[in-house]
Coordinates of C-alpha atoms in Angstrom, one line a residue:
M1 CA 40.6 -61.6 -43.3
S2 CA 42.1 -60.8 -46.6
G3 CA 43.3 -57.9 -46.3
S4 CA 47.1 -56.0 -46.8
G5 CA 48.4 -52.5 -45.2
R6 CA 51.7 -50.8 -46.2
S7 CA 53.2 -48.0 -44.7
R8 CA 54.8 -44.4 -45.8
R9 CA 57.6 -43.1 -45.0
P10 CA 56.4 -39.3 -44.9
P11 CA 58.1 -36.6 -47.1
E12 CA 59.7 -33.5 -46.5
R13 CA 57.0 -31.4 -44.7
R14 CA 56.1 -28.7 -47.1
S15 CA 54.4 -25.3 -46.0
G16 CA 50.2 -25.7 -45.3
R17 CA 47.4 -25.4 -43.6
A18 CA 47.0 -28.6 -41.3
G19 CA 43.6 -29.1 -40.2
R20 CA 41.4 -27.6 -37.5
V21 CA 42.4 -28.7 -34.3
G22 CA 40.0 -31.2 -32.6
R23 CA 40.0 -30.6 -28.7
R24 CA 41.6 -27.8 -26.4
G25 CA 44.5 -30.3 -24.8
G26 CA 45.4 -33.7 -25.0
A27 CA 45.8 -35.4 -27.6
R28 CA 43.3 -34.4 -29.9
A29 CA 44.3 -31.8 -29.4
R30 CA 47.7 -32.6 -31.3
R31 CA 45.6 -33.3 -34.3
G32 CA 44.9 -31.7 -37.6
L33 CA 41.8 -32.6 -39.1
T34 CA 38.6 -32.5 -37.4
R35 CA 37.5 -35.2 -35.6
S36 CA 35.1 -37.8 -37.5
S37 CA 31.7 -37.3 -35.5
A38 CA 32.5 -34.6 -32.4
D39 CA 34.3 -32.5 -32.8
L40 CA 33.8 -31.5 -36.0
T41 CA 31.6 -28.8 -35.6
I42 CA 31.3 -28.7 -31.5
R43 CA 33.1 -27.3 -28.6
P44 CA 31.8 -29.0 -26.3
S45 CA 32.9 -26.3 -23.1
E46 CA 30.7 -24.5 -24.8
F47 CA 27.6 -25.8 -24.9
S48 CA 26.1 -24.2 -21.3
S49 CA 26.7 -20.5 -23.2
P50 CA 23.6 -19.3 -23.0
R51 CA 24.1 -18.0 -26.7
A52 CA 23.0 -21.7 -27.8
A53 CA 22.5 -21.1 -31.1
D54 CA 26.0 -19.8 -31.3
S55 CA 28.2 -22.1 -29.3
F56 CA 29.1 -24.7 -32.2
E57 CA 32.7 -23.2 -33.5
L58 CA 32.9 -24.6 -36.7
K59 CA 35.7 -25.2 -39.3
R60 CA 37.1 -21.5 -40.8
P61 CA 39.5 -21.0 -43.8
G62 CA 43.3 -20.1 -41.9
S63 CA 41.4 -22.1 -38.6
N64 CA 45.6 -24.1 -39.8
A65 CA 48.0 -23.7 -37.5
L66 CA 49.1 -27.2 -36.6
P67 CA 51.8 -29.5 -38.0
R68 CA 50.3 -31.5 -41.0
Q69 CA 49.0 -34.6 -39.3
R70 CA 49.7 -37.7 -40.0
V71 CA 46.3 -39.7 -41.1
V72 CA 46.4 -43.2 -42.3
L73 CA 44.3 -43.9 -45.1
V74 CA 41.7 -47.7 -45.1
G75 CA 39.5 -49.1 -48.1
V76 CA 37.8 -52.3 -49.5
S77 CA 37.5 -53.8 -52.7
S78 CA 35.6 -56.9 -53.8
R79 CA 34.6 -58.5 -57.0
A80 CA 32.4 -55.2 -58.1
L81 CA 35.0 -53.1 -57.0
P82 CA 39.5 -54.2 -58.6
R83 CA 41.7 -54.0 -56.0
S84 CA 43.2 -51.3 -58.7
V85 CA 40.4 -49.7 -58.6
A86 CA 40.2 -49.6 -54.9
E87 CA 43.9 -48.1 -54.8
E88 CA 42.8 -44.7 -57.6
H89 CA 39.8 -43.9 -55.6
L90 CA 42.2 -43.6 -52.0
D91 CA 45.1 -42.3 -54.6
E92 CA 41.6 -39.3 -54.9
L93 CA 41.1 -39.8 -51.2
E94 CA 44.7 -39.1 -50.6
R95 CA 44.0 -36.1 -51.9
L96 CA 41.3 -35.0 -50.7
V97 CA 44.0 -35.3 -46.9
D98 CA 46.6 -33.1 -48.0
S99 CA 44.0 -30.5 -49.3
A100 CA 42.3 -30.8 -46.3
G101 CA 46.0 -30.5 -44.2
G102 CA 46.8 -33.5 -43.4
Q103 CA 50.0 -36.5 -44.6
V104 CA 49.2 -39.9 -45.4
V105 CA 52.0 -42.0 -44.5
G106 CA 49.3 -45.7 -44.5
R107 CA 47.2 -47.1 -46.9
F108 CA 45.0 -51.1 -45.8
V109 CA 43.0 -52.0 -47.7
Q110 CA 40.7 -55.2 -47.5
E111 CA 38.5 -57.5 -50.2
R112 CA 35.1 -58.6 -48.7
S113 CA 32.0 -59.1 -50.4
S114 CA 30.1 -56.3 -48.3
P115 CA 31.7 -53.9 -45.4
D116 CA 30.9 -55.0 -42.0
P117 CA 28.0 -54.0 -40.2
A118 CA 30.2 -53.0 -36.8
T119 CA 33.1 -51.9 -37.8
Y120 CA 32.6 -51.8 -41.3
V121 CA 35.8 -54.1 -42.0
G122 CA 36.2 -57.4 -40.2
R123 CA 37.9 -57.8 -37.0
G124 CA 41.0 -59.0 -37.5
A125 CA 41.4 -55.8 -40.1
V126 CA 40.2 -53.6 -37.3
E127 CA 43.2 -54.9 -35.1
A128 CA 46.0 -54.2 -38.0
I129 CA 44.9 -50.7 -39.1
G130 CA 44.9 -50.1 -35.3
E131 CA 48.7 -52.0 -34.4
Q132 CA 50.0 -49.9 -38.6
A133 CA 48.4 -46.3 -37.1
R134 CA 50.6 -46.8 -34.1
R135 CA 53.7 -47.6 -36.4
D136 CA 53.3 -44.8 -38.2
D137 CA 52.3 -42.1 -35.5
A138 CA 48.3 -41.7 -37.1
A139 CA 46.2 -40.3 -35.0
L140 CA 43.4 -40.4 -37.4
V141 CA 43.0 -43.4 -40.0
V142 CA 40.0 -42.8 -43.1
F143 CA 37.5 -44.2 -44.5
D144 CA 36.6 -44.9 -48.1
D145 CA 32.9 -44.2 -48.0
E146 CA 30.6 -44.0 -45.2
L147 CA 30.8 -45.1 -42.0
T148 CA 28.1 -45.1 -39.2
P149 CA 27.6 -44.0 -36.3
G150 CA 27.4 -46.6 -35.1
Q151 CA 30.7 -47.8 -36.4
V152 CA 32.7 -44.9 -35.4
R153 CA 32.6 -45.6 -32.3
N154 CA 33.0 -49.6 -32.1
L155 CA 36.8 -48.6 -34.3
E156 CA 37.2 -46.0 -32.1
K157 CA 36.4 -48.2 -29.0
R158 CA 39.2 -50.6 -30.3
W159 CA 41.7 -48.4 -31.4
G160 CA 41.1 -47.0 -27.5
E161 CA 42.1 -43.1 -27.8
A162 CA 44.3 -41.9 -29.5
I163 CA 43.0 -43.2 -33.4
T164 CA 40.3 -41.3 -34.2
A165 CA 37.6 -42.5 -37.7
L166 CA 36.8 -40.4 -40.1
D167 CA 34.8 -41.4 -42.7
R168 CA 35.2 -39.8 -46.8
P169 CA 31.8 -37.3 -46.0
G170 CA 34.0 -36.1 -43.0
L171 CA 37.0 -35.8 -44.5
I172 CA 35.2 -34.1 -47.1
L173 CA 33.4 -31.2 -45.7
D174 CA 36.8 -30.7 -43.8
V175 CA 37.7 -29.8 -47.0
F176 CA 34.8 -27.3 -47.8
A177 CA 35.5 -25.5 -44.5
S178 CA 38.4 -25.1 -45.0
H179 CA 38.3 -23.5 -48.5
A180 CA 34.4 -22.2 -47.7
R181 CA 35.6 -17.7 -47.7
T182 CA 32.4 -16.1 -48.4
R183 CA 29.4 -16.0 -47.2
E184 CA 27.0 -17.7 -48.8
A185 CA 29.7 -20.8 -48.7
R186 CA 30.9 -20.0 -44.9
T187 CA 26.7 -20.5 -44.4
Q188 CA 26.3 -23.7 -47.2
V189 CA 29.2 -25.2 -45.5
D190 CA 28.1 -24.2 -42.1
L191 CA 24.6 -25.7 -42.4
A192 CA 26.3 -29.4 -44.5
Q193 CA 28.1 -29.6 -42.0
L194 CA 25.5 -29.6 -38.4
Q195 CA 23.6 -32.1 -41.3
Y196 CA 26.0 -34.6 -41.2
L197 CA 26.2 -34.0 -37.3
L198 CA 22.9 -34.5 -36.0
P199 CA 23.0 -38.2 -36.5
R200 CA 26.1 -38.9 -35.1
L201 CA 26.1 -37.1 -31.9
A202 CA 24.1 -40.4 -30.1
G203 CA 27.0 -41.8 -27.8
R204 CA 28.5 -38.6 -27.4
Y205 CA 27.8 -38.5 -23.5
G206 CA 27.3 -42.0 -23.4
H207 CA 29.5 -42.1 -20.1
L208 CA 27.2 -39.7 -18.7
S209 CA 24.2 -41.7 -18.3
R210 CA 25.5 -43.7 -15.9
L211 CA 26.4 -40.8 -13.4
A212 CA 22.7 -39.7 -12.7
G213 CA 19.2 -41.4 -14.1
G214 CA 16.3 -44.5 -12.8
I215 CA 13.3 -44.3 -12.5
G216 CA 11.9 -41.4 -12.9
G217 CA 14.8 -39.7 -14.7
R218 CA 16.8 -39.8 -17.4
G219 CA 20.4 -39.9 -17.0
A220 CA 22.3 -36.7 -17.8
G221 CA 24.5 -38.2 -21.1
E222 CA 20.1 -38.3 -22.3
Q223 CA 19.8 -34.6 -21.5
K224 CA 23.0 -33.5 -22.4
L225 CA 22.0 -34.9 -25.6
E226 CA 18.0 -34.1 -25.8
L227 CA 20.0 -30.3 -25.2
D228 CA 22.5 -30.8 -27.8
R229 CA 19.6 -31.4 -30.8
R230 CA 17.5 -28.7 -29.9
K231 CA 20.5 -26.0 -30.4
I232 CA 21.9 -27.7 -33.2
R233 CA 18.3 -27.6 -34.4
D234 CA 17.4 -24.5 -33.4
R235 CA 20.4 -23.1 -35.8
I236 CA 20.7 -25.5 -38.9
A237 CA 16.5 -23.0 -38.5
R238 CA 18.5 -20.5 -38.9
L239 CA 21.4 -21.4 -41.1
R240 CA 18.1 -22.2 -44.0
R241 CA 17.2 -19.1 -43.0
D242 CA 20.5 -16.6 -44.0
L243 CA 20.4 -19.4 -47.2
E244 CA 17.0 -18.2 -48.6
K245 CA 18.1 -14.3 -48.4
I246 CA 21.1 -15.3 -49.4
E247 CA 19.1 -17.3 -52.2
T248 CA 17.0 -14.0 -53.2
S249 CA 19.6 -11.7 -53.9
R250 CA 21.2 -14.6 -56.5
Q251 CA 17.3 -14.7 -58.4
V252 CA 18.4 -11.2 -57.9
R253 CA 21.8 -11.3 -59.6
R254 CA 20.3 -13.3 -62.1
R255 CA 16.9 -11.7 -63.5
A256 CA 20.5 -8.7 -64.1
R257 CA 21.4 -11.5 -66.5
A258 CA 18.4 -12.0 -68.1
G259 CA 18.9 -11.4 -72.5
R260 CA 22.4 -12.1 -71.5
V261 CA 23.4 -15.5 -73.2
Q262 CA 25.0 -18.1 -69.7
V263 CA 27.6 -20.6 -69.7
A264 CA 28.5 -22.6 -66.7
I265 CA 31.4 -24.5 -66.6
A266 CA 31.3 -27.5 -64.6
G267 CA 32.6 -31.4 -64.0
Y268 CA 35.0 -33.0 -61.4
T269 CA 36.8 -31.0 -59.1
N270 CA 40.4 -30.0 -60.1
A271 CA 39.6 -30.7 -63.8
G272 CA 40.5 -27.1 -64.3
K273 CA 36.8 -25.7 -64.3
T274 CA 38.9 -22.4 -63.1
T275 CA 41.7 -21.7 -65.6
L276 CA 38.8 -22.1 -68.0
F277 CA 37.2 -19.3 -66.4
N278 CA 39.8 -16.9 -66.3
R279 CA 41.3 -17.3 -70.0
L280 CA 38.0 -17.3 -71.2
T281 CA 37.1 -14.2 -69.3
R282 CA 40.6 -12.7 -68.2
E283 CA 39.6 -12.4 -65.1
S284 CA 42.1 -13.7 -62.8
A285 CA 40.0 -16.1 -60.0
Y286 CA 42.2 -18.4 -57.2
A287 CA 43.0 -21.6 -59.2
A288 CA 45.2 -24.0 -57.6
D289 CA 46.4 -27.8 -58.6
R290 CA 43.9 -29.2 -55.5
L291 CA 41.0 -30.3 -55.1
F292 CA 38.3 -27.7 -54.4
A293 CA 39.8 -24.9 -54.2
T294 CA 36.9 -22.9 -56.0
L295 CA 33.8 -23.3 -54.1
D296 CA 32.2 -19.8 -54.3
S297 CA 30.4 -19.4 -57.8
K298 CA 31.7 -16.6 -59.4
S299 CA 30.0 -14.7 -63.3
A300 CA 32.0 -12.9 -65.8
R301 CA 31.3 -11.7 -68.6
G302 CA 33.4 -13.0 -72.2
A303 CA 36.7 -11.3 -73.2
S304 CA 36.7 -12.7 -76.7
P305 CA 34.6 -9.9 -79.5
R306 CA 33.3 -13.6 -79.7
L307 CA 31.8 -14.3 -76.6
S308 CA 30.1 -10.8 -76.0
G309 CA 27.2 -10.5 -74.4
V310 CA 27.8 -14.1 -72.9
V311 CA 28.4 -14.6 -69.4
F312 CA 30.2 -17.5 -68.1
V313 CA 29.5 -18.9 -64.1
D314 CA 32.4 -20.4 -62.9
T315 CA 30.7 -23.1 -60.3
V316 CA 31.9 -25.4 -57.8
G317 CA 33.3 -28.9 -58.5
F318 CA 31.5 -32.6 -58.5
V319 CA 33.8 -35.4 -56.6
R320 CA 32.7 -39.6 -56.3
K321 CA 30.5 -39.7 -53.2
L322 CA 29.9 -36.0 -52.4
P323 CA 27.5 -36.3 -49.5
P324 CA 23.6 -35.5 -49.8
S325 CA 24.3 -33.0 -47.9
L326 CA 26.3 -30.8 -49.3
V327 CA 24.3 -31.2 -52.2
A328 CA 21.1 -30.1 -50.1
S329 CA 23.1 -26.7 -49.2
F330 CA 24.9 -25.7 -52.5
R331 CA 21.6 -26.3 -54.4
S332 CA 21.3 -21.9 -55.2
T333 CA 25.3 -22.3 -56.4
L334 CA 23.9 -25.6 -58.5
A335 CA 21.2 -24.1 -59.8
E336 CA 23.7 -21.9 -61.8
I337 CA 23.9 -25.1 -63.9
R338 CA 20.8 -25.5 -64.2
D339 CA 20.0 -22.5 -65.7
A340 CA 22.3 -22.3 -67.6
D341 CA 21.3 -22.2 -71.5
V342 CA 25.1 -24.3 -72.0
V343 CA 27.0 -26.1 -69.6
L344 CA 31.1 -26.3 -70.5
H345 CA 31.6 -29.8 -69.2
V346 CA 35.1 -29.9 -68.8
L347 CA 36.9 -33.5 -68.3
D348 CA 40.5 -33.7 -66.9
A349 CA 42.1 -35.1 -70.7
A350 CA 45.0 -36.6 -68.2
S351 CA 43.5 -37.8 -65.7
L352 CA 43.9 -41.8 -65.8
R353 CA 40.3 -41.7 -64.4
V354 CA 38.5 -39.6 -66.7
D355 CA 36.3 -42.6 -67.3
E356 CA 34.4 -42.3 -64.2
E357 CA 34.8 -38.9 -63.2
R358 CA 32.9 -38.8 -66.5
R359 CA 30.7 -40.5 -64.8
V360 CA 30.4 -39.1 -62.2
A361 CA 29.4 -35.6 -63.1
A362 CA 27.1 -36.5 -66.5
D363 CA 24.8 -38.3 -63.2
V364 CA 25.3 -34.8 -60.9
L365 CA 24.4 -33.7 -64.4
E366 CA 21.2 -35.4 -65.6
D367 CA 20.7 -35.1 -61.6
L368 CA 20.0 -31.2 -61.9
G369 CA 18.0 -30.8 -65.0
V370 CA 20.7 -30.2 -67.7
E371 CA 20.3 -32.1 -71.3
A372 CA 22.6 -33.2 -73.0
Q373 CA 21.9 -30.5 -75.7
R374 CA 23.0 -28.7 -73.3
I375 CA 26.1 -29.6 -73.2
I376 CA 28.9 -29.7 -74.4
P377 CA 32.8 -31.5 -73.5
V378 CA 35.8 -29.9 -72.8
W379 CA 38.7 -31.9 -72.9
N380 CA 41.8 -29.7 -70.6
K381 CA 44.8 -30.1 -70.3
M382 CA 46.4 -30.9 -73.2
D383 CA 49.2 -30.3 -73.2
L384 CA 49.9 -33.1 -70.1
P385 CA 51.7 -36.0 -71.1
G386 CA 49.5 -38.7 -71.2
A387 CA 46.2 -36.2 -72.6
R388 CA 44.0 -37.9 -74.4
V389 CA 40.0 -36.4 -75.7
P390 CA 37.9 -39.1 -77.5
R391 CA 37.3 -38.4 -82.1
G392 CA 35.0 -35.1 -83.1
E393 CA 35.5 -33.6 -79.1
I394 CA 37.6 -30.5 -78.4
G395 CA 40.6 -31.0 -76.8
I396 CA 42.5 -27.4 -75.8
S397 CA 44.9 -26.0 -72.5
A398 CA 43.0 -23.8 -69.9
S399 CA 46.6 -22.9 -69.2
T400 CA 48.7 -22.1 -72.7
G401 CA 45.4 -21.0 -74.1
A402 CA 45.5 -24.0 -77.2
G403 CA 42.3 -25.1 -78.3
S404 CA 41.1 -22.0 -76.9
E405 CA 40.3 -20.1 -79.5
A406 CA 38.6 -22.8 -80.9
L407 CA 36.3 -23.2 -78.4
E408 CA 35.4 -19.9 -78.1
R409 CA 33.6 -20.4 -82.1
V410 CA 31.9 -23.5 -80.8
I411 CA 30.5 -21.3 -77.9
R412 CA 29.7 -18.5 -80.6
A413 CA 28.0 -21.8 -82.6
R414 CA 26.0 -22.6 -80.1
V415 CA 24.0 -19.7 -77.7
R416 CA 24.6 -17.8 -82.0
P417 CA 24.0 -20.3 -84.4
E418 CA 24.0 -19.1 -88.0
P419 CA 20.7 -18.1 -89.0
D420 CA 18.4 -19.5 -91.5
R421 CA 18.2 -17.4 -95.2
F422 CA 15.5 -17.2 -96.7
T423 CA 13.9 -15.3 -100.0
L424 CA 10.3 -14.4 -100.7
D425 CA 8.4 -12.3 -103.0
I426 CA 5.9 -10.5 -102.0
P427 CA 3.5 -8.7 -104.5
Y428 CA 3.4 -4.9 -103.6
S429 CA 0.6 -4.5 -102.9
N430 CA 1.1 -6.8 -98.8
A431 CA 2.1 -3.5 -97.7
R432 CA 2.0 -4.5 -94.1
A433 CA 3.5 -8.5 -94.9
I434 CA 6.4 -6.2 -96.8
A435 CA 7.0 -3.7 -93.2
E436 CA 6.7 -7.0 -91.3
S437 CA 8.8 -8.7 -93.2
R438 CA 11.5 -5.2 -92.5
A439 CA 10.7 -5.4 -89.2
A440 CA 11.8 -9.4 -88.2
F441 CA 14.3 -9.8 -90.4
R442 CA 17.7 -9.0 -91.5
V443 CA 17.2 -7.4 -94.9
L444 CA 20.3 -8.6 -96.8
D445 CA 19.0 -8.1 -100.0
E446 CA 16.2 -6.0 -102.2
E447 CA 14.9 -6.8 -105.7
D448 CA 12.3 -4.9 -108.2
Q449 CA 10.1 -7.8 -109.8
G450 CA 7.6 -5.5 -110.8
E451 CA 4.4 -6.4 -109.2
S452 CA 5.9 -8.0 -106.4
L453 CA 9.6 -7.1 -104.2
R454 CA 11.7 -10.2 -103.7
L455 CA 14.1 -10.2 -100.4
R456 CA 17.1 -12.2 -99.4
I457 CA 16.0 -11.9 -95.7
A458 CA 18.6 -13.5 -92.6
G459 CA 17.0 -15.5 -89.1
E460 CA 15.0 -17.4 -87.1
R461 CA 12.7 -20.6 -89.6
R462 CA 10.0 -20.2 -86.8
N463 CA 9.5 -16.1 -86.9
L464 CA 8.1 -16.6 -90.4
G465 CA 4.5 -17.2 -89.1
S466 CA 2.6 -15.4 -92.2
L467 CA 5.1 -14.6 -94.2
S468 CA 6.4 -18.3 -94.4
R469 CA 3.5 -18.4 -97.9
F470 CA 5.8 -16.2 -99.5
V471 CA 8.5 -18.6 -99.3
E472 CA 11.1 -18.6 -102.6
D473 CA 10.9 -22.4 -103.7
E474 CA 15.2 -21.7 -104.6
A475 CA 15.8 -24.7 -107.0
A476 CA 11.7 -23.5 -108.7
S477 CA 13.6 -20.1 -109.0
E478 CA 16.9 -21.3 -110.0
P479 CA 16.0 -20.4 -113.7
A480 CA 15.0 -16.8 -113.1
R481 CA 18.3 -16.0 -110.9
V482 CA 20.6 -17.7 -114.4
R483 CA 18.3 -15.1 -116.4
R484 CA 18.9 -12.4 -114.5
R485 CA 23.3 -13.2 -114.4
A486 CA 22.4 -13.0 -118.6
R487 CA 21.0 -10.2 -118.9

């Protein structure tokens, strides 16, 4: 076994939401964050309720009222993932824990070629992590990867009742559940939580299977598992129907914005997307220096005269190893990015991991079908120490406003490019062509040429159509312009 762990002296307790109670009493009830599989969304004592679908209690904003939960983080390094990178990943995991209301008191990184199929880390590491958690009075161990249900069961069996294992997807779901505030966001998170929970039910009632069963009958645990799966599937179906109704309403709102240019603000979580949204629209949407402070998409018109007719949409942030169930549940929200005319890809110019964050966000945008020509990279937080911007790209500070005017000009040029200018020489005998040119283009100047009318027009070349035969060759007409100036 090759691994190392270190304890961390807990900082002074600060105000903030702690996590949700896993159970109503005992050691589990003193914990803050969601229990990895069983207690993530369910109150087992209420499974017998007649309203089966309503017996699953999902985490809600403001439900965290306990002191901050003490947490140990676990990561794995390898040749493909150097220890320095694994430590950086744990830095982000710590921010997720903080956003969920927890307090990291220790870390453990093991070097191995691949995860152990039974316990993710090696046997010796399992014991060392358990000892570290007990020494630091930590009731929760969070892994920077997805654990299988079997791995969770094996780990908790080795550690005993006092320590719970939670994986990265479960932690992200916990953060989303804490920050979801609108009906749409809550429905999306509820669906993702239940989809995450469903395959993790097996083994919850293993002890019950010994109480009944035998030939011709199944054990109580197996019967209970079957019942719970049915209840969760029923609720998943109901939530999907609710999301379909919400999506219908969203499509109506989207059609109401038809004819206006839509610019989506996307990027890695905590890159400053909502702050930029507020800067461009003069809105006051909630923004905070924490991961996933924004889950609900918001839209507003641009405040600057340069941005008249432009609608900006603030969207949920991306993160490394985003749970697939969340991506599926938030598909209607992500559709705002997919359908936008322009996407501002906001990057944290001061982040040490900005290259990885850019790659993660770019992969999501590609999966959504957003073409590269629709994306404008925007390097935010230029006011912070260490911020850097690649040559030729846009750097701003959304918090101070520095660089925002230059960004507005870039957006305007992208959504309203300068029109092409042409000179048409149309014979007076072709009155229809003259009328068509005046109707389809902005006429800058008209000049009588005797037998023809010379028009300077502005517009898109693709709209010329049959008028293209009247376009004057600028080079050939230069002598005529010289003669006119001489007169």
